[in-house]
CSV table of C-alpha atoms and ligand atoms in Angstrom, one decimal:
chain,number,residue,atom,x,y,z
A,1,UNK,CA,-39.9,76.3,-49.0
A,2,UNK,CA,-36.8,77.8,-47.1
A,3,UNK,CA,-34.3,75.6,-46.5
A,4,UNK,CA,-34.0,74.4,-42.6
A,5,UNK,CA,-30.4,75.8,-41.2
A,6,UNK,CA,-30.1,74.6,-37.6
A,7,UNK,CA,-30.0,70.6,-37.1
A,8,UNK,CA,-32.1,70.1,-33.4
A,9,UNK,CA,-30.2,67.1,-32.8
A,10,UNK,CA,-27.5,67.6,-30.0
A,11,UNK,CA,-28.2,71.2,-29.4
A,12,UNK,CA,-29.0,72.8,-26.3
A,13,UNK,CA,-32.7,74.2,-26.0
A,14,UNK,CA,-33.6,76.7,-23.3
A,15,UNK,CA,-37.6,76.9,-22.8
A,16,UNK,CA,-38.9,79.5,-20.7
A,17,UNK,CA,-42.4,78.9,-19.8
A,18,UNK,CA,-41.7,75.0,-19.8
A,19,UNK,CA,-44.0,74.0,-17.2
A,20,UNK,CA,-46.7,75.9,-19.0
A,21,UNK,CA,-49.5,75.2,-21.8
A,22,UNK,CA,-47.8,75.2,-24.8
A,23,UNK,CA,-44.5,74.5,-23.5
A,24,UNK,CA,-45.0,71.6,-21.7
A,25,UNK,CA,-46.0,70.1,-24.9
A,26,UNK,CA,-43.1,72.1,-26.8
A,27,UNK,CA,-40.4,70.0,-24.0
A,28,UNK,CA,-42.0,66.6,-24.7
A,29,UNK,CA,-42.5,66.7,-28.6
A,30,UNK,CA,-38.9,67.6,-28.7
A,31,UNK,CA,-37.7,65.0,-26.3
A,32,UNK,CA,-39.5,62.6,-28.5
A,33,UNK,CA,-38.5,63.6,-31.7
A,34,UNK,CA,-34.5,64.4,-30.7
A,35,UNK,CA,-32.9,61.9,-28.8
A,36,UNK,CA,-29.7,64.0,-28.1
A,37,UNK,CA,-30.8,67.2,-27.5
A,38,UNK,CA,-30.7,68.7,-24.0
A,39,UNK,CA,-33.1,71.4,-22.3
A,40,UNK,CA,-33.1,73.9,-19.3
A,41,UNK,CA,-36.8,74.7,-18.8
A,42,UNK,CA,-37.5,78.0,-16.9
A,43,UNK,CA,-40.9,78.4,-15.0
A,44,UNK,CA,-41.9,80.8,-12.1
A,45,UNK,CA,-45.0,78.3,-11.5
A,46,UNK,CA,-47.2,81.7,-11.3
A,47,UNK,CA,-49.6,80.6,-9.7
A,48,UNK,CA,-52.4,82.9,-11.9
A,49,UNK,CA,-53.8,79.6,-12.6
A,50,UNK,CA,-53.9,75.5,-10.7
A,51,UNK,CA,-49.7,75.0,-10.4
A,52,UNK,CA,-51.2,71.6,-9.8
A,53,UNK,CA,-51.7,71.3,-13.9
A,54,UNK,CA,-48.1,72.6,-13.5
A,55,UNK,CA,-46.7,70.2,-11.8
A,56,UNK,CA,-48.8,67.4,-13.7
A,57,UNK,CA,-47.0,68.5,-16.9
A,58,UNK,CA,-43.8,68.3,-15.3
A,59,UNK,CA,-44.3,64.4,-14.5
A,60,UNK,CA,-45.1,63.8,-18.1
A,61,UNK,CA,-42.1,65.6,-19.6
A,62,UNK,CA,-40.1,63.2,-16.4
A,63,UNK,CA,-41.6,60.2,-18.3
A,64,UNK,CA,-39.9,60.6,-21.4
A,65,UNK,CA,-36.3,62.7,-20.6
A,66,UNK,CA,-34.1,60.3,-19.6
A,67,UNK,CA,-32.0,63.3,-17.9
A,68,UNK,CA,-32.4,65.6,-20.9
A,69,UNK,CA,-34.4,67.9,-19.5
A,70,UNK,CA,-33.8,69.8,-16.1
A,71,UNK,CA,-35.9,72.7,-14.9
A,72,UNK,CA,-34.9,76.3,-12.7
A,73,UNK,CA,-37.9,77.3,-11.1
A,74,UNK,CA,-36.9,81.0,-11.3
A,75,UNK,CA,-38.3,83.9,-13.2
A,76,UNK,CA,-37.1,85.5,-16.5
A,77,UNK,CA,-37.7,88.9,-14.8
A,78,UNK,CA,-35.0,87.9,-12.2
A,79,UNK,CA,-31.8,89.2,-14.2
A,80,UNK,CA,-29.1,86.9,-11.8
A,81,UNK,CA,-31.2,83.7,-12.7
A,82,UNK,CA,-31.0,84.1,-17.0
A,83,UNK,CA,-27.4,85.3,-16.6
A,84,UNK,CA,-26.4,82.2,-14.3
A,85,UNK,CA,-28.7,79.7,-17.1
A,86,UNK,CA,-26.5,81.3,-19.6
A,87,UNK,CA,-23.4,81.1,-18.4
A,88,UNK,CA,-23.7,77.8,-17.8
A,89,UNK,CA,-25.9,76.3,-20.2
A,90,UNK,CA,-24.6,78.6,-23.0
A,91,UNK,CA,-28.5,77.8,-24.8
A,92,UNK,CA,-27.7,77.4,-28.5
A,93,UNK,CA,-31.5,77.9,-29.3
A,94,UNK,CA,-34.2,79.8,-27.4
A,95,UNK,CA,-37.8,79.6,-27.1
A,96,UNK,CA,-39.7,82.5,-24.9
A,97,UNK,CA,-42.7,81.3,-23.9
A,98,UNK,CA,-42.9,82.7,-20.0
A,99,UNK,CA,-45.2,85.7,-20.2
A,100,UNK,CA,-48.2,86.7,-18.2
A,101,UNK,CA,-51.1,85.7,-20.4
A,102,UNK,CA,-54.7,86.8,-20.4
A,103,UNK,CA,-56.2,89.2,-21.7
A,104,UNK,CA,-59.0,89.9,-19.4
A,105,UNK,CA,-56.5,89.1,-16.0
A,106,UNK,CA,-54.1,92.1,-17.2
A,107,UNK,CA,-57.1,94.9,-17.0
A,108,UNK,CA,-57.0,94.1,-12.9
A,109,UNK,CA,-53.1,93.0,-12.9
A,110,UNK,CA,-51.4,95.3,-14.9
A,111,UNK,CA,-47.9,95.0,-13.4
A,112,UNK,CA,-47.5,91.1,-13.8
A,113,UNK,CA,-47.6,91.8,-17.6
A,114,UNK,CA,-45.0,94.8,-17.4
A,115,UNK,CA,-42.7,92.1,-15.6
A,116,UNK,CA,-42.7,89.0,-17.1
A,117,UNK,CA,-44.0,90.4,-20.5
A,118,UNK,CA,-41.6,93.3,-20.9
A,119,UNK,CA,-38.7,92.9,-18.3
A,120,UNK,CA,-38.2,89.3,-18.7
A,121,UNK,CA,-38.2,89.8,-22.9
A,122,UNK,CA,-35.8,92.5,-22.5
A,123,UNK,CA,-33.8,89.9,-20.2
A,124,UNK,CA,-33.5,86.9,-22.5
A,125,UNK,CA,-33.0,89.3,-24.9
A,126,UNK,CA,-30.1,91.0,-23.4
A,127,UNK,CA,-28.6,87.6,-22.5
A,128,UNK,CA,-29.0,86.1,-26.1
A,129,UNK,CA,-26.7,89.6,-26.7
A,130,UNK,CA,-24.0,88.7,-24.6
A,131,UNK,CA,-24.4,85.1,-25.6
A,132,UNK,CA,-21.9,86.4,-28.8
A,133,UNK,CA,-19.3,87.7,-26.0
A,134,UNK,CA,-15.7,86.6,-26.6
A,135,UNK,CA,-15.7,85.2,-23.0
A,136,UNK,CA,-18.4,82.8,-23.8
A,137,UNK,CA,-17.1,81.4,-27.3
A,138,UNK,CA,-14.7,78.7,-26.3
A,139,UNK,CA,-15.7,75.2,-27.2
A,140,UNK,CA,-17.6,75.7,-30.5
A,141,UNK,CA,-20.3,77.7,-29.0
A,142,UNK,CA,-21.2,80.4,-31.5
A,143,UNK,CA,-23.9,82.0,-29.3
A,144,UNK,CA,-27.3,81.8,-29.1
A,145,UNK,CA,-28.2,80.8,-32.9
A,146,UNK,CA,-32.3,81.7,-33.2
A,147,UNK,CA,-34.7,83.1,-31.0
A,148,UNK,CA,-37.8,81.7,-31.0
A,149,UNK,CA,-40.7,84.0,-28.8
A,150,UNK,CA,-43.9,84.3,-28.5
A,151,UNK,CA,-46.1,86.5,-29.8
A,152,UNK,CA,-50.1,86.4,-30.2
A,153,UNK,CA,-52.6,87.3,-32.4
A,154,UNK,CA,-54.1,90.1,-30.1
A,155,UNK,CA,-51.6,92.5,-31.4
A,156,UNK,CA,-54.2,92.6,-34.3
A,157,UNK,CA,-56.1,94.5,-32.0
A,158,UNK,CA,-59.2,96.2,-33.5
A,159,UNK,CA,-58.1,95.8,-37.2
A,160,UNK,CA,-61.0,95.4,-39.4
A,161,UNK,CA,-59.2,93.1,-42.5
A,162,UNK,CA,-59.6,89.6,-42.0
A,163,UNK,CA,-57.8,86.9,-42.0
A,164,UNK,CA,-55.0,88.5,-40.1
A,165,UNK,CA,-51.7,88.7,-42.5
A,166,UNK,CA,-48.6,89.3,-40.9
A,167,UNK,CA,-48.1,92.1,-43.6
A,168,UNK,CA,-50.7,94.0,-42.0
A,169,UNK,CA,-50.2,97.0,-39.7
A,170,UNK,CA,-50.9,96.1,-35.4
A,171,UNK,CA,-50.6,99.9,-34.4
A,172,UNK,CA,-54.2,99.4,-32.5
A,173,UNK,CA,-53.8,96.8,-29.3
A,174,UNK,CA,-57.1,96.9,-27.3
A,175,UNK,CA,-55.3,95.4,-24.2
A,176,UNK,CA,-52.1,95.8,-22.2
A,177,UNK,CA,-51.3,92.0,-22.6
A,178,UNK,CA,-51.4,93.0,-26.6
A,179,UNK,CA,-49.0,95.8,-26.4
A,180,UNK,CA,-46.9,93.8,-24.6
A,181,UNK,CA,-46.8,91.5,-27.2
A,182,UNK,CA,-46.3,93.8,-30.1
A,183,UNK,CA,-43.7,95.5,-27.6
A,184,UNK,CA,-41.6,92.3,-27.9
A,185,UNK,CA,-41.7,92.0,-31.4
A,186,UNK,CA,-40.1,95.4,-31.7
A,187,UNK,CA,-37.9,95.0,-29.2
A,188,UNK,CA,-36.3,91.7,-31.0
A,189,UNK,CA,-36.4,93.6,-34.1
A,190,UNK,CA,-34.4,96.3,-32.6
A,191,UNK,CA,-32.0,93.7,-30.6
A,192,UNK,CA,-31.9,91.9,-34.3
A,193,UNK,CA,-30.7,94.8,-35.6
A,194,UNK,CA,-28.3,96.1,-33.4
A,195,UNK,CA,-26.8,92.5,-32.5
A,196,UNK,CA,-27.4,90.6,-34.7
A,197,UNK,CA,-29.7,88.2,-33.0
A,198,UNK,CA,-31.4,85.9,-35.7
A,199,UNK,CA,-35.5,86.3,-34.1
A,200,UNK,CA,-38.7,84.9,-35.1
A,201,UNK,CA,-42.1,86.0,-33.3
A,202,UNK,CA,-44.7,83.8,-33.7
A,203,UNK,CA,-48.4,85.1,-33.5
A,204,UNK,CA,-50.5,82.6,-31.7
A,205,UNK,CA,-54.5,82.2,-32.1
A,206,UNK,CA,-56.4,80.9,-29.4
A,207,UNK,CA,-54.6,77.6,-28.3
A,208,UNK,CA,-56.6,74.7,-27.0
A,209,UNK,CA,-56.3,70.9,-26.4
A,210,UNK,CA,-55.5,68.6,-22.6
A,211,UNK,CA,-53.8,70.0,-19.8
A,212,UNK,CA,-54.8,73.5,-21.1
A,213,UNK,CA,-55.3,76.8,-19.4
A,214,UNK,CA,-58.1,76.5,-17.0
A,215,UNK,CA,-58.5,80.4,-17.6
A,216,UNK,CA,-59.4,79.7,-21.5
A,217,UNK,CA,-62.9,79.3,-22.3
A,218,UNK,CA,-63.6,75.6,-23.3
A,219,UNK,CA,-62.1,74.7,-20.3
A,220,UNK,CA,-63.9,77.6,-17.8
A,221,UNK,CA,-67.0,76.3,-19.5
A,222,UNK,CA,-66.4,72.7,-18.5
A,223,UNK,CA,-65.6,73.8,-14.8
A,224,UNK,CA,-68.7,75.9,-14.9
A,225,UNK,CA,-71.0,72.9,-16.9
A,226,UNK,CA,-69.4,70.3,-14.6
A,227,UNK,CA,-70.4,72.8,-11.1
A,228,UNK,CA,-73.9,73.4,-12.5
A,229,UNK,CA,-72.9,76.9,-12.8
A,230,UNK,CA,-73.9,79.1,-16.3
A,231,UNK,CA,-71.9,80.4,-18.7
A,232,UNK,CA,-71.5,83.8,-19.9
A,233,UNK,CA,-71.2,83.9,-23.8
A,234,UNK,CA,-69.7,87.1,-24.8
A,235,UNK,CA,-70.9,89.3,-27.4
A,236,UNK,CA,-73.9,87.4,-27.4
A,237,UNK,CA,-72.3,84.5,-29.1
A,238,UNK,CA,-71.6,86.9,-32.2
A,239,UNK,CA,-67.7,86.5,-31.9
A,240,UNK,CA,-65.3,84.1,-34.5
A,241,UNK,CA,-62.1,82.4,-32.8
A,242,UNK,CA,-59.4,80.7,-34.5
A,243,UNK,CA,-58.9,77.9,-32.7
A,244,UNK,CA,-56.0,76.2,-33.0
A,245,UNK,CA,-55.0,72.7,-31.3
A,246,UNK,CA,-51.6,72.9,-29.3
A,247,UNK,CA,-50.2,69.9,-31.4
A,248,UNK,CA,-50.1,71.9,-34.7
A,249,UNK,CA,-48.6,74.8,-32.3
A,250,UNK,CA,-46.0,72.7,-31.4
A,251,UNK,CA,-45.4,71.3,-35.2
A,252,UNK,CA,-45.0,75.1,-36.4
A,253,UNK,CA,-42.6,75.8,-33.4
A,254,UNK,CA,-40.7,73.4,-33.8
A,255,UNK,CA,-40.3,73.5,-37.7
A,256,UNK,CA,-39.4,77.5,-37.1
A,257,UNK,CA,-37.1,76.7,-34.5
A,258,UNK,CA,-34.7,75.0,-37.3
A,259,UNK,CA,-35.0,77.9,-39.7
A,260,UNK,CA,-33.1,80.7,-38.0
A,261,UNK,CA,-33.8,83.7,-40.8
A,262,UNK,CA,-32.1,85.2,-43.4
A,263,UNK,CA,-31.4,88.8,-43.2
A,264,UNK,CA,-34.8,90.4,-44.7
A,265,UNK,CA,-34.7,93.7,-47.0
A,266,UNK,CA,-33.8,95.4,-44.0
A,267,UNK,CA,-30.6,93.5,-43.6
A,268,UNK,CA,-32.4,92.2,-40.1
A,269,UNK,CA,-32.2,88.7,-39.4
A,270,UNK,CA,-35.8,89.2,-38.4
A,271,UNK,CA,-39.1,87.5,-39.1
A,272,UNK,CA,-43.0,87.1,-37.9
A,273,UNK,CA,-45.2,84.2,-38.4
A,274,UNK,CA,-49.0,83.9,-37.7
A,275,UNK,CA,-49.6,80.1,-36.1
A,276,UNK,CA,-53.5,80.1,-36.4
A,277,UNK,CA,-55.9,77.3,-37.6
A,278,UNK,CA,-57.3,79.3,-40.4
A,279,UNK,CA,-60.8,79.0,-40.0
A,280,UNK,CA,-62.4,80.7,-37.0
A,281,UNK,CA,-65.8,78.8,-35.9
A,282,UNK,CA,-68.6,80.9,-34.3
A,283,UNK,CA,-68.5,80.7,-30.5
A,284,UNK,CA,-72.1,78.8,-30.3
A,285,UNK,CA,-70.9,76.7,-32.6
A,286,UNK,CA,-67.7,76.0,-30.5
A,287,UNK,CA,-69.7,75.6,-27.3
A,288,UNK,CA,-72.3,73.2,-29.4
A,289,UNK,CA,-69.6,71.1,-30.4
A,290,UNK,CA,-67.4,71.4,-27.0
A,291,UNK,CA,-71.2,70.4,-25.3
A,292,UNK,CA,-71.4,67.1,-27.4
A,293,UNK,CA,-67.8,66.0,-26.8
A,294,UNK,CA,-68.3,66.7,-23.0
A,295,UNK,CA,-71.2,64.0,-23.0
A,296,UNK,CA,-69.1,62.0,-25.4
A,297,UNK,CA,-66.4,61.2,-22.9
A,298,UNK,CA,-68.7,61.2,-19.5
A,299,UNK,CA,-67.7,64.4,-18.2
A,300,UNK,CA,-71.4,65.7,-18.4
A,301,UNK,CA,-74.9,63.3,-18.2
A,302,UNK,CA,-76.7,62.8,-21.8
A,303,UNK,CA,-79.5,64.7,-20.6
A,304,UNK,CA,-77.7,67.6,-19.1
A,305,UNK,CA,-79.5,70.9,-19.3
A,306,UNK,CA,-77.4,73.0,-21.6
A,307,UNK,CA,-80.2,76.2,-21.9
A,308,UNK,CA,-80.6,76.3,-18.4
A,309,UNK,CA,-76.8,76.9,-18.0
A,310,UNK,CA,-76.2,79.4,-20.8
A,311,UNK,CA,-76.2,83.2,-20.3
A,312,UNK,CA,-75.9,85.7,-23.6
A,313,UNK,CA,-73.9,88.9,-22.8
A,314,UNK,CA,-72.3,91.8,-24.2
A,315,UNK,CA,-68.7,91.8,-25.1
A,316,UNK,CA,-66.0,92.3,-22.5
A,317,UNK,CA,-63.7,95.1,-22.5
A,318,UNK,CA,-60.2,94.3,-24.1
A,319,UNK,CA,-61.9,91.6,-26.5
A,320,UNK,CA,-61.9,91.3,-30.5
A,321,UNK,CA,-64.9,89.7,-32.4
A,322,UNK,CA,-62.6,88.0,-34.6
A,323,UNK,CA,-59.5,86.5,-34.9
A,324,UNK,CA,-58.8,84.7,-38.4
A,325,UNK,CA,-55.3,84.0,-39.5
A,326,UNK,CA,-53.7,84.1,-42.7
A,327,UNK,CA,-51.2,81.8,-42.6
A,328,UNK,CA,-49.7,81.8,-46.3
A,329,UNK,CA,-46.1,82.4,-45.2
A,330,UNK,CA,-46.0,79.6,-42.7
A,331,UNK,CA,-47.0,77.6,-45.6
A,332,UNK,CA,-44.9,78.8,-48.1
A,333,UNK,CA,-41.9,79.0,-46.0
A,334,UNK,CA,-42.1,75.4,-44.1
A,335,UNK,CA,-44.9,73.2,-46.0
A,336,UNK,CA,-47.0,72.9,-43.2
A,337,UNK,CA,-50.0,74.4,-41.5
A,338,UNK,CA,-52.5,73.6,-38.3
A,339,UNK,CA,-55.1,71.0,-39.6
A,340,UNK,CA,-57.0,69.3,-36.3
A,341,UNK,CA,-60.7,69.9,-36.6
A,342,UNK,CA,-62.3,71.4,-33.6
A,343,UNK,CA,-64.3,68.0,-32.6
A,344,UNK,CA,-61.0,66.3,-32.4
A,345,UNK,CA,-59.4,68.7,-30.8
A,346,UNK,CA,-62.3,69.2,-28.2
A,347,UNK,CA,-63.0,65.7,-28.0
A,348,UNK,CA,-59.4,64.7,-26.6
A,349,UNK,CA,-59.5,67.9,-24.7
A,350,UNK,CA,-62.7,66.4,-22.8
A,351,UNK,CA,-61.5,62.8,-22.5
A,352,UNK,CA,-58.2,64.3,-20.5
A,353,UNK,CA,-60.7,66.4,-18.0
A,354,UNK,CA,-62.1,63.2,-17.9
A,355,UNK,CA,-59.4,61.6,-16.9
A,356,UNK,CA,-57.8,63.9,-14.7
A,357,UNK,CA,-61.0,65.1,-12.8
A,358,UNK,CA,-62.4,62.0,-13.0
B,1,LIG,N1,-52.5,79.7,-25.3
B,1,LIG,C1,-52.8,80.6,-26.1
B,1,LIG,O1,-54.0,80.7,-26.7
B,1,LIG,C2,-51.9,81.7,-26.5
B,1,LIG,C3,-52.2,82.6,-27.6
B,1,LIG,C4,-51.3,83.6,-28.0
B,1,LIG,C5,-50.1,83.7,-27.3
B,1,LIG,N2,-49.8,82.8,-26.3
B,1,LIG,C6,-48.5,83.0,-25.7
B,1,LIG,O2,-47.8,81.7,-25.7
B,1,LIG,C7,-47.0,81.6,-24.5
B,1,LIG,C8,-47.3,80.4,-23.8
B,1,LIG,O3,-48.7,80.4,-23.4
B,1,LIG,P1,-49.5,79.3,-22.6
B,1,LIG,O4,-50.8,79.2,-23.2
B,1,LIG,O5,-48.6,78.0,-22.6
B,1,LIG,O6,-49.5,80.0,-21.2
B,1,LIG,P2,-49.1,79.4,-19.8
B,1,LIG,O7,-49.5,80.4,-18.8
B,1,LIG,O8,-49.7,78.0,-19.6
B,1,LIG,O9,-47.6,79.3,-19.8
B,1,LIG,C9,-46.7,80.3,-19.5
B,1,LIG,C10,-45.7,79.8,-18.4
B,1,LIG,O10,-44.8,80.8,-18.1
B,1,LIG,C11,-44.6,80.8,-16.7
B,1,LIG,N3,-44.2,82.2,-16.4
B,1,LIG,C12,-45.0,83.3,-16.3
B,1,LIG,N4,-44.3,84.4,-16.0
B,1,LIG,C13,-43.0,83.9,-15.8
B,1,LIG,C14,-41.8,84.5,-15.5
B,1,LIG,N5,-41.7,85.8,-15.2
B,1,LIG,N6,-40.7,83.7,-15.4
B,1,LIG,C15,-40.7,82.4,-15.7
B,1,LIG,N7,-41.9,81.8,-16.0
B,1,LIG,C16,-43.0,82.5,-16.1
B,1,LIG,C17,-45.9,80.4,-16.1
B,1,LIG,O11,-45.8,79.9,-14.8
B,1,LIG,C18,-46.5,79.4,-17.1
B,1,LIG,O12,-46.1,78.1,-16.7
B,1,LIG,C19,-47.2,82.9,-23.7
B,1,LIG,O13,-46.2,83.8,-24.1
B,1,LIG,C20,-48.5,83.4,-24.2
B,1,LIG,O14,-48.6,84.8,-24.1
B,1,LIG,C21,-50.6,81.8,-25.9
């Protein structure tokens, strides 16, 4: 286990991507756990999906800040905004989690991605940079003292080994939202380098749970289920996702964020984890078990017609069959990996549509 280096309490936290998925949830766990700490939340409030879930979000992290937290509705792209957040804020610890996600959005949308994906990056990243400037060290403030961001695990692209080790090579992206991804990591690897930025990327795999992204696939499915509609299965159900519950995303974030690294063999201050469940379930299975845990909390009738609704289909262009992740060095490193079963997860997933769609 590596010893944690950066005590959460009383720091200042920037979040980009606060109002989203992940860090909604990211704001309020640490809120919770830290009652000093202060964050600056950035969000654009794209609105590529309901900015009403946004905004829901938002009133949850309001219940529990007690003036802690404060958002900039701004964009990461927008160079004047992140310098201004810095200046001021002087962020001790950053987490990236703005980005453009979808991989099946950025085949139409290509230029969101090269914005928020690759111009914002390179904007936190140049402002974590200047973050060591003389003119900002008064105070104590040492600069910005880890880099969280994150990554995904479609930059495993169309490798063939499985489970997904982040020893392996992610030279084959099938989709500009991957390369995007992989693009930050060498980008912070090269900012790590040359600045010394303490970085960690963290590979995602298929994040799920309430208040999720309605462009995700258990939840599209409910929409569809709920509007009589079918749903397409891709690859005719012959496809292996990792699925992993946003609360054990959270836990790994948030044990990362107080590890900044050590310098590797490289002498870079650099590092990569894979966040993933561990065990990929069949997507039949998944929509079996999402099915049962929709009647379970109401959202759907007891004796709804699920092979009337169901449509088998090739796969999609930009898609893996499996993701699968290997996540020995999260273990080894912090003691902990993702653990919530799939009915749990689905099942609390369904009793929050529930209750917000009534
Ligand atoms: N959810 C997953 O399964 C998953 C898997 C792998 C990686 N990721 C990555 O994790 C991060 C969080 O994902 P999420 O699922 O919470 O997505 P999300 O879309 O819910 O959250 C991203 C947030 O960033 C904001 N945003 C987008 N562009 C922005 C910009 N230019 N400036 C400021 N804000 C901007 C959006 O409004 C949104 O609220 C993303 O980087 C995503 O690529 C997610």
């Amino acid at each position: 286990m590596l010893t944690k280096n950066i005590d959460l309490e009383n720091k200042r936290v920037l979040v980009t991507g606060a109002a989203g998925f992940i860090g909604s949830n990211l704001v309020t766990e640490l809120l919770r756990s830290y009652k000093s700490i202060n964050i600056i939340g950035i969000d654009n409030m794209s609105d590529y999906y309901d900015v009403g879930i946004k905004e829901d979000r938002l009133k949850r992290i309001d219940e529990v800040s007690r003036g802690r937290f404060e958002l900039i509705r701004g964009s990461i792209a927008d160079r004047d905004v992140i310098d201004r957040v810095f200046d001021s804020f002087r962020p001790e610890v950053v987490v990236n989690l703005a980005a453009q996600a979808g991989v099946r959005y950025s085949i139409d949308n290509p230029d969101a991605y090269i914005e928020s994906n690759m111009l914002g990056f390179y904007n936190i990243l140049e402002a974590c940079r200047h973050s060591y400037d003389e003119k900002h060290r008064k105070d104590g403030y040492m600069g910005v003292l880890h880099l969280v961001y994150a990554s995904s695990s479609s930059v495993y692209g169309s490798n063939k080994k499985i489970p997904y080790s982040v020893e392996d090579k992610v030279d084959n992206p099938v989709s500009l939202y991957a390369a995007t991804k992989k693009s930050n990591e060498l980008f912070a690897h090269a900012y790590s380098k040359l600045y010394d930025i303490p970085s960690t990327g963290l590979r995602f795999f298929t994040v799920y749970g309430p208040a999720g992204r309605p462009d995700m696939a258990y939840f599209g499915f409910t929409d569809k289920l709920v509007r009589g509609d079918k749903i397409k299965i891709f690859n005719f159900g012959n496809c292996k996702r990792d699925f992993t519950y946003v609360d054990d995303i959270v836990e790994g974030i948030i044990n990362v964020m107080q590890k900044s690294p050590d310098k590797n063999e490289n002498g870079v201050r650099y590092n990569v984890y894979n966040i993933g469940n561990n065990s990929p379930v069949n997507l039949l299975d998944f929509v079996d078990i999402l099915q049962q845990e929709l009647i379970a909390a109401g959202v759907l009738p007891s004796d709804y017609d699920f092979e009337a609704h169901k449509e088998l289909v090739p796969m999609q262009p930009g898609d893996v069959e499996v993701t699968y992740a290997d996540v020995t060095a999260l273990e080894q490193d912090f003691g902990f990996k993702p653990a919530t079963d799939l009915r749990t997860g689905l099942g609390r997933f369904a009793r929050w549509y529930k209750e917000y769609y009534g």
